[in-house]
Amino acid sequence: LCNHEEADTRLLIHLQDTFNTGSTVCLVHTVDTDVVVILIGKFHHLVSLYPNANIWVAFGTGKNFTYFHINAICHMLGKDKSVALPVFHAFTGCDTTSAFFGKGKKLAWEAWLAYLKVTEAFCYMAQNPYTRLDHDSRYFKPLESFTIILYDRTSSLESVNEARRELFCQSSRKMENIPPTQDALIQHAKRVAYQAE
């Protein structure tokens, strides 16, 4: 009997149960991107328990239906990016955390590729969801730099508060087109860590 309430993560319990019975190939059917992200994030943990695990996702409906091979995706991304993906997904906006205004997943992915140092912070948050984040935290600083790059790829600033001021003054951008304050970003990161658990 399983009393795990969250359907997206409950799926992992069912996968483990299936692998415990001797199955090696599993097909998950979903229309929810969060499920794919969770499977990628937990893939390396599952493979450490079940080395022959072969996970497929039947994703979408109608003309948008496709199959994803989670093993192949995780091999392409590598372990660190796979583990970091749920935190990246939550940090850049998902069902329960807000997105940065006007900054979709494509721009966020490009910012991640431009600033790979944030991967360590994403991985740490994925593995330590109750970590304390504050202005001087070793793992908050890369999140702050990533956010600045998301809004201005050429910026060399390290503080979102400084980036806000510079972008507002130099570009005459509207308030919704500049990064959040440092305090707001800390609260956002705390929600993300809880969500990505």
PDB file of C-alpha atoms in Angstrom:
ATOM      1  CA  LEU A   1       0.000   0.000   0.000  1.00  0.00           C
ATOM      2  CA  CYS A   2       1.365   3.416  -0.999  1.00  0.00           C
ATOM      3  CA  ASN A   3       0.186   6.600   0.721  1.00  0.00           C
ATOM      4  CA  HIS A   4       2.441   8.967  -1.247  1.00  0.00           C
ATOM      5  CA  GLU A   5       0.138  11.839  -2.243  1.00  0.00           C
ATOM      6  CA  GLU A   6       1.960  13.668  -5.055  1.00  0.00           C
ATOM      7  CA  ALA A   7       1.135  11.869  -8.310  1.00  0.00           C
ATOM      8  CA  ASP A   8       4.199  13.059 -10.236  1.00  0.00           C
ATOM      9  CA  THR A   9       6.677  11.680  -7.705  1.00  0.00           C
ATOM     10  CA  ARG A  10       4.512   8.696  -6.732  1.00  0.00           C
ATOM     11  CA  LEU A  11       5.334   7.407 -10.175  1.00  0.00           C
ATOM     12  CA  LEU A  12       8.899   6.727  -8.952  1.00  0.00           C
ATOM     13  CA  ILE A  13       7.545   4.383  -6.280  1.00  0.00           C
ATOM     14  CA  HIS A  14       5.627   2.468  -8.931  1.00  0.00           C
ATOM     15  CA  LEU A  15       8.738   2.283 -11.127  1.00  0.00           C
ATOM     16  CA  GLN A  16      10.793   0.906  -8.256  1.00  0.00           C
ATOM     17  CA  ASP A  17       8.079  -1.643  -7.532  1.00  0.00           C
ATOM     18  CA  THR A  18       8.108  -2.704 -11.186  1.00  0.00           C
ATOM     19  CA  PHE A  19      11.895  -3.072 -11.198  1.00  0.00           C
ATOM     20  CA  ASN A  20      11.733  -5.016  -7.915  1.00  0.00           C
ATOM     21  CA  THR A  21       9.519  -7.594  -9.613  1.00  0.00           C
ATOM     22  CA  GLY A  22      12.188  -8.223 -12.233  1.00  0.00           C
ATOM     23  CA  SER A  23      11.089  -5.987 -15.085  1.00  0.00           C
ATOM     24  CA  THR A  24      13.845  -4.082 -16.850  1.00  0.00           C
ATOM     25  CA  VAL A  25      11.896  -2.036 -19.428  1.00  0.00           C
ATOM     26  CA  CYS A  26       9.231   0.442 -18.335  1.00  0.00           C
ATOM     27  CA  LEU A  27       7.021   2.746 -20.372  1.00  0.00           C
ATOM     28  CA  VAL A  28       5.470   5.766 -18.680  1.00  0.00           C
ATOM     29  CA  HIS A  29       2.638   7.538 -20.512  1.00  0.00           C
ATOM     30  CA  THR A  30       2.191  11.207 -19.618  1.00  0.00           C
ATOM     31  CA  VAL A  31       1.287  14.624 -20.986  1.00  0.00           C
ATOM     32  CA  ASP A  32       3.079  16.401 -18.130  1.00  0.00           C
ATOM     33  CA  THR A  33       6.573  17.807 -18.676  1.00  0.00           C
ATOM     34  CA  ASP A  34       7.163  17.675 -14.907  1.00  0.00           C
ATOM     35  CA  VAL A  35       7.041  13.863 -15.041  1.00  0.00           C
ATOM     36  CA  VAL A  36       9.742  13.752 -17.733  1.00  0.00           C
ATOM     37  CA  VAL A  37      11.908  16.175 -15.738  1.00  0.00           C
ATOM     38  CA  ILE A  38      11.507  14.135 -12.540  1.00  0.00           C
ATOM     39  CA  LEU A  39      12.417  10.908 -14.333  1.00  0.00           C
ATOM     40  CA  ILE A  40      15.562  12.521 -15.744  1.00  0.00           C
ATOM     41  CA  GLY A  41      16.474  13.958 -12.340  1.00  0.00           C
ATOM     42  CA  LYS A  42      16.087  10.614 -10.555  1.00  0.00           C
ATOM     43  CA  PHE A  43      17.401   8.407 -13.364  1.00  0.00           C
ATOM     44  CA  HIS A  44      20.933   7.973 -12.013  1.00  0.00           C
ATOM     45  CA  HIS A  45      19.600   7.062  -8.586  1.00  0.00           C
ATOM     46  CA  LEU A  46      17.276   4.465 -10.148  1.00  0.00           C
ATOM     47  CA  VAL A  47      20.098   3.011 -12.261  1.00  0.00           C
ATOM     48  CA  SER A  48      22.312   2.739  -9.174  1.00  0.00           C
ATOM     49  CA  LEU A  49      19.600   0.486  -7.682  1.00  0.00           C
ATOM     50  CA  TYR A  50      18.549  -1.237 -10.933  1.00  0.00           C
ATOM     51  CA  PRO A  51      21.490  -1.253 -13.392  1.00  0.00           C
ATOM     52  CA  ASN A  52      19.399  -2.798 -16.198  1.00  0.00           C
ATOM     53  CA  ALA A  53      16.605  -0.219 -15.936  1.00  0.00           C
ATOM     54  CA  ASN A  54      15.440   0.928 -19.344  1.00  0.00           C
ATOM     55  CA  ILE A  55      12.920   3.778 -19.075  1.00  0.00           C
ATOM     56  CA  TRP A  56      10.786   5.129 -21.912  1.00  0.00           C
ATOM     57  CA  VAL A  57       8.183   7.881 -21.872  1.00  0.00           C
ATOM     58  CA  ALA A  58       5.217   8.032 -24.221  1.00  0.00           C
ATOM     59  CA  PHE A  59       4.641  11.788 -24.178  1.00  0.00           C
ATOM     60  CA  GLY A  60       1.798  13.940 -25.436  1.00  0.00           C
ATOM     61  CA  THR A  61      -1.297  13.249 -27.519  1.00  0.00           C
ATOM     62  CA  GLY A  62      -2.397  13.352 -31.151  1.00  0.00           C
ATOM     63  CA  LYS A  63       0.085  14.994 -33.527  1.00  0.00           C
ATOM     64  CA  ASN A  64       2.269  15.959 -30.568  1.00  0.00           C
ATOM     65  CA  PHE A  65       2.742  12.369 -29.393  1.00  0.00           C
ATOM     66  CA  THR A  66       6.328  11.087 -29.211  1.00  0.00           C
ATOM     67  CA  TYR A  67       8.551   8.656 -27.321  1.00  0.00           C
ATOM     68  CA  PHE A  68      11.482   9.730 -25.160  1.00  0.00           C
ATOM     69  CA  HIS A  69      14.186   7.304 -24.079  1.00  0.00           C
ATOM     70  CA  ILE A  70      15.192   8.568 -20.642  1.00  0.00           C
ATOM     71  CA  ASN A  71      18.412   6.515 -20.654  1.00  0.00           C
ATOM     72  CA  ALA A  72      19.568   8.193 -23.876  1.00  0.00           C
ATOM     73  CA  ILE A  73      18.617  11.693 -22.675  1.00  0.00           C
ATOM     74  CA  CYS A  74      20.512  11.208 -19.399  1.00  0.00           C
ATOM     75  CA  HIS A  75      23.527   9.794 -21.204  1.00  0.00           C
ATOM     76  CA  MET A  76      23.565  12.871 -23.465  1.00  0.00           C
ATOM     77  CA  LEU A  77      23.140  15.332 -20.566  1.00  0.00           C
ATOM     78  CA  GLY A  78      25.557  13.585 -18.204  1.00  0.00           C
ATOM     79  CA  LYS A  79      24.959  12.874 -14.536  1.00  0.00           C
ATOM     80  CA  ASP A  80      25.345  16.407 -13.153  1.00  0.00           C
ATOM     81  CA  LYS A  81      22.980  18.071 -15.620  1.00  0.00           C
ATOM     82  CA  SER A  82      20.458  15.228 -15.240  1.00  0.00           C
ATOM     83  CA  VAL A  83      20.444  15.574 -11.443  1.00  0.00           C
ATOM     84  CA  ALA A  84      20.303  19.380 -11.756  1.00  0.00           C
ATOM     85  CA  LEU A  85      17.440  19.445 -14.264  1.00  0.00           C
ATOM     86  CA  PRO A  86      14.514  19.391 -11.753  1.00  0.00           C
ATOM     87  CA  VAL A  87      16.009  22.371  -9.906  1.00  0.00           C
ATOM     88  CA  PHE A  88      16.645  24.224 -13.172  1.00  0.00           C
ATOM     89  CA  HIS A  89      13.051  23.457 -14.218  1.00  0.00           C
ATOM     90  CA  ALA A  90      11.600  24.717 -10.929  1.00  0.00           C
ATOM     91  CA  PHE A  91      13.934  27.740 -10.770  1.00  0.00           C
ATOM     92  CA  THR A  92      12.894  28.906 -14.239  1.00  0.00           C
ATOM     93  CA  GLY A  93       9.186  28.290 -13.626  1.00  0.00           C
ATOM     94  CA  CYS A  94       6.984  25.234 -13.258  1.00  0.00           C
ATOM     95  CA  ASP A  95       3.504  24.379 -11.956  1.00  0.00           C
ATOM     96  CA  THR A  96       4.264  25.553  -8.417  1.00  0.00           C
ATOM     97  CA  THR A  97       7.025  28.153  -8.808  1.00  0.00           C
ATOM     98  CA  SER A  98       6.825  31.365 -10.763  1.00  0.00           C
ATOM     99  CA  ALA A  99       8.800  31.995 -13.924  1.00  0.00           C
ATOM    100  CA  PHE A 100      10.874  35.088 -14.591  1.00  0.00           C
ATOM    101  CA  PHE A 101       8.714  37.470 -16.597  1.00  0.00           C
ATOM    102  CA  GLY A 102       9.343  37.082 -20.306  1.00  0.00           C
ATOM    103  CA  LYS A 103      12.069  34.471 -19.794  1.00  0.00           C
ATOM    104  CA  GLY A 104      10.974  31.139 -21.213  1.00  0.00           C
ATOM    105  CA  LYS A 105      12.709  27.783 -21.028  1.00  0.00           C
ATOM    106  CA  LYS A 106      14.668  28.314 -24.237  1.00  0.00           C
ATOM    107  CA  LEU A 107      16.280  31.518 -22.963  1.00  0.00           C
ATOM    108  CA  ALA A 108      16.863  29.905 -19.580  1.00  0.00           C
ATOM    109  CA  TRP A 109      18.532  26.890 -21.227  1.00  0.00           C
ATOM    110  CA  GLU A 110      20.793  29.225 -23.220  1.00  0.00           C
ATOM    111  CA  ALA A 111      21.691  31.060 -20.008  1.00  0.00           C
ATOM    112  CA  TRP A 112      22.546  27.710 -18.376  1.00  0.00           C
ATOM    113  CA  LEU A 113      24.816  26.823 -21.293  1.00  0.00           C
ATOM    114  CA  ALA A 114      26.452  30.255 -20.991  1.00  0.00           C
ATOM    115  CA  TYR A 115      26.993  29.827 -17.238  1.00  0.00           C
ATOM    116  CA  LEU A 116      27.646  26.159 -16.459  1.00  0.00           C
ATOM    117  CA  LYS A 117      28.954  27.031 -12.978  1.00  0.00           C
ATOM    118  CA  VAL A 118      25.332  27.147 -11.783  1.00  0.00           C
ATOM    119  CA  THR A 119      25.068  23.369 -12.321  1.00  0.00           C
ATOM    120  CA  GLU A 120      26.872  22.711  -9.038  1.00  0.00           C
ATOM    121  CA  ALA A 121      24.329  24.849  -7.162  1.00  0.00           C
ATOM    122  CA  PHE A 122      21.399  23.136  -8.909  1.00  0.00           C
ATOM    123  CA  CYS A 123      22.843  19.699  -8.035  1.00  0.00           C
ATOM    124  CA  TYR A 124      23.444  20.708  -4.434  1.00  0.00           C
ATOM    125  CA  MET A 125      19.876  21.971  -4.061  1.00  0.00           C
ATOM    126  CA  ALA A 126      18.516  18.774  -5.634  1.00  0.00           C
ATOM    127  CA  GLN A 127      20.397  16.667  -3.098  1.00  0.00           C
ATOM    128  CA  ASN A 128      20.007  19.030  -0.108  1.00  0.00           C
ATOM    129  CA  PRO A 129      16.521  20.564  -0.347  1.00  0.00           C
ATOM    130  CA  TYR A 130      16.586  21.978   3.182  1.00  0.00           C
ATOM    131  CA  THR A 131      19.862  23.806   2.749  1.00  0.00           C
ATOM    132  CA  ARG A 132      20.022  27.307   4.185  1.00  0.00           C
ATOM    133  CA  LEU A 133      20.206  29.940   1.473  1.00  0.00           C
ATOM    134  CA  ASP A 134      21.090  33.547   2.236  1.00  0.00           C
ATOM    135  CA  HIS A 135      22.947  36.458   0.629  1.00  0.00           C
ATOM    136  CA  ASP A 136      26.394  35.010   1.357  1.00  0.00           C
ATOM    137  CA  SER A 137      25.645  31.347   0.710  1.00  0.00           C
ATOM    138  CA  ARG A 138      28.115  29.553  -1.523  1.00  0.00           C
ATOM    139  CA  TYR A 139      25.199  28.089  -3.477  1.00  0.00           C
ATOM    140  CA  PHE A 140      23.164  31.276  -3.732  1.00  0.00           C
ATOM    141  CA  LYS A 141      25.852  33.301  -5.508  1.00  0.00           C
ATOM    142  CA  PRO A 142      25.775  31.113  -8.681  1.00  0.00           C
ATOM    143  CA  LEU A 143      21.951  31.356  -8.732  1.00  0.00           C
ATOM    144  CA  GLU A 144      22.293  35.124  -8.571  1.00  0.00           C
ATOM    145  CA  SER A 145      24.845  35.174 -11.416  1.00  0.00           C
ATOM    146  CA  PHE A 146      22.666  32.843 -13.487  1.00  0.00           C
ATOM    147  CA  THR A 147      19.694  35.186 -13.016  1.00  0.00           C
ATOM    148  CA  ILE A 148      21.760  38.183 -14.117  1.00  0.00           C
ATOM    149  CA  ILE A 149      22.888  36.309 -17.245  1.00  0.00           C
ATOM    150  CA  LEU A 150      19.268  35.377 -17.936  1.00  0.00           C
ATOM    151  CA  TYR A 151      18.466  39.098 -18.177  1.00  0.00           C
ATOM    152  CA  ASP A 152      21.744  40.349 -19.655  1.00  0.00           C
ATOM    153  CA  ARG A 153      24.178  37.859 -21.202  1.00  0.00           C
ATOM    154  CA  THR A 154      26.964  40.474 -21.368  1.00  0.00           C
ATOM    155  CA  SER A 155      26.800  41.607 -17.734  1.00  0.00           C
ATOM    156  CA  SER A 156      29.800  41.063 -15.466  1.00  0.00           C
ATOM    157  CA  LEU A 157      27.915  42.141 -12.343  1.00  0.00           C
ATOM    158  CA  GLU A 158      27.567  39.728  -9.418  1.00  0.00           C
ATOM    159  CA  SER A 159      24.603  41.268  -7.595  1.00  0.00           C
ATOM    160  CA  VAL A 160      21.059  41.216  -8.950  1.00  0.00           C
ATOM    161  CA  ASN A 161      20.401  44.476  -7.123  1.00  0.00           C
ATOM    162  CA  GLU A 162      23.254  46.121  -9.073  1.00  0.00           C
ATOM    163  CA  ALA A 163      22.029  44.510 -12.305  1.00  0.00           C
ATOM    164  CA  ARG A 164      18.511  45.837 -11.650  1.00  0.00           C
ATOM    165  CA  ARG A 165      19.822  49.364 -11.230  1.00  0.00           C
ATOM    166  CA  GLU A 166      22.101  49.190 -14.282  1.00  0.00           C
ATOM    167  CA  LEU A 167      19.483  47.666 -16.588  1.00  0.00           C
ATOM    168  CA  PHE A 168      16.810  50.102 -15.467  1.00  0.00           C
ATOM    169  CA  CYS A 169      19.030  53.172 -15.848  1.00  0.00           C
ATOM    170  CA  GLN A 170      20.912  52.276 -19.026  1.00  0.00           C
ATOM    171  CA  SER A 171      18.172  50.586 -20.976  1.00  0.00           C
ATOM    172  CA  SER A 172      15.161  52.384 -19.541  1.00  0.00           C
ATOM    173  CA  ARG A 173      13.539  48.981 -19.161  1.00  0.00           C
ATOM    174  CA  LYS A 174      10.201  48.562 -17.500  1.00  0.00           C
ATOM    175  CA  MET A 175      10.239  47.114 -13.989  1.00  0.00           C
ATOM    176  CA  GLU A 176       8.903  43.732 -15.162  1.00  0.00           C
ATOM    177  CA  ASN A 177      11.869  43.398 -17.575  1.00  0.00           C
ATOM    178  CA  ILE A 178      14.601  43.559 -14.942  1.00  0.00           C
ATOM    179  CA  PRO A 179      15.692  40.838 -12.488  1.00  0.00           C
ATOM    180  CA  PRO A 180      14.015  40.427  -9.109  1.00  0.00           C
ATOM    181  CA  THR A 181      15.630  41.884  -5.997  1.00  0.00           C
ATOM    182  CA  GLN A 182      18.167  39.810  -4.095  1.00  0.00           C
ATOM    183  CA  ASP A 183      15.700  39.224  -1.245  1.00  0.00           C
ATOM    184  CA  ALA A 184      12.988  38.112  -3.677  1.00  0.00           C
ATOM    185  CA  LEU A 185      15.473  35.794  -5.403  1.00  0.00           C
ATOM    186  CA  ILE A 186      16.399  34.180  -2.071  1.00  0.00           C
ATOM    187  CA  GLN A 187      12.727  33.488  -1.323  1.00  0.00           C
ATOM    188  CA  HIS A 188      12.275  32.119  -4.848  1.00  0.00           C
ATOM    189  CA  ALA A 189      15.311  29.827  -4.413  1.00  0.00           C
ATOM    190  CA  LYS A 190      13.902  28.517  -1.113  1.00  0.00           C
ATOM    191  CA  ARG A 191      10.588  27.651  -2.782  1.00  0.00           C
ATOM    192  CA  VAL A 192      12.494  25.986  -5.620  1.00  0.00           C
ATOM    193  CA  ALA A 193      14.559  23.850  -3.237  1.00  0.00           C
ATOM    194  CA  TYR A 194      11.387  22.682  -1.512  1.00  0.00           C
ATOM    195  CA  GLN A 195       9.664  21.992  -4.847  1.00  0.00           C
ATOM    196  CA  ALA A 196      12.618  20.137  -6.356  1.00  0.00           C
ATOM    197  CA  GLU A 197      12.926  17.803  -3.360  1.00  0.00           C
TER     198      GLU A 197
END
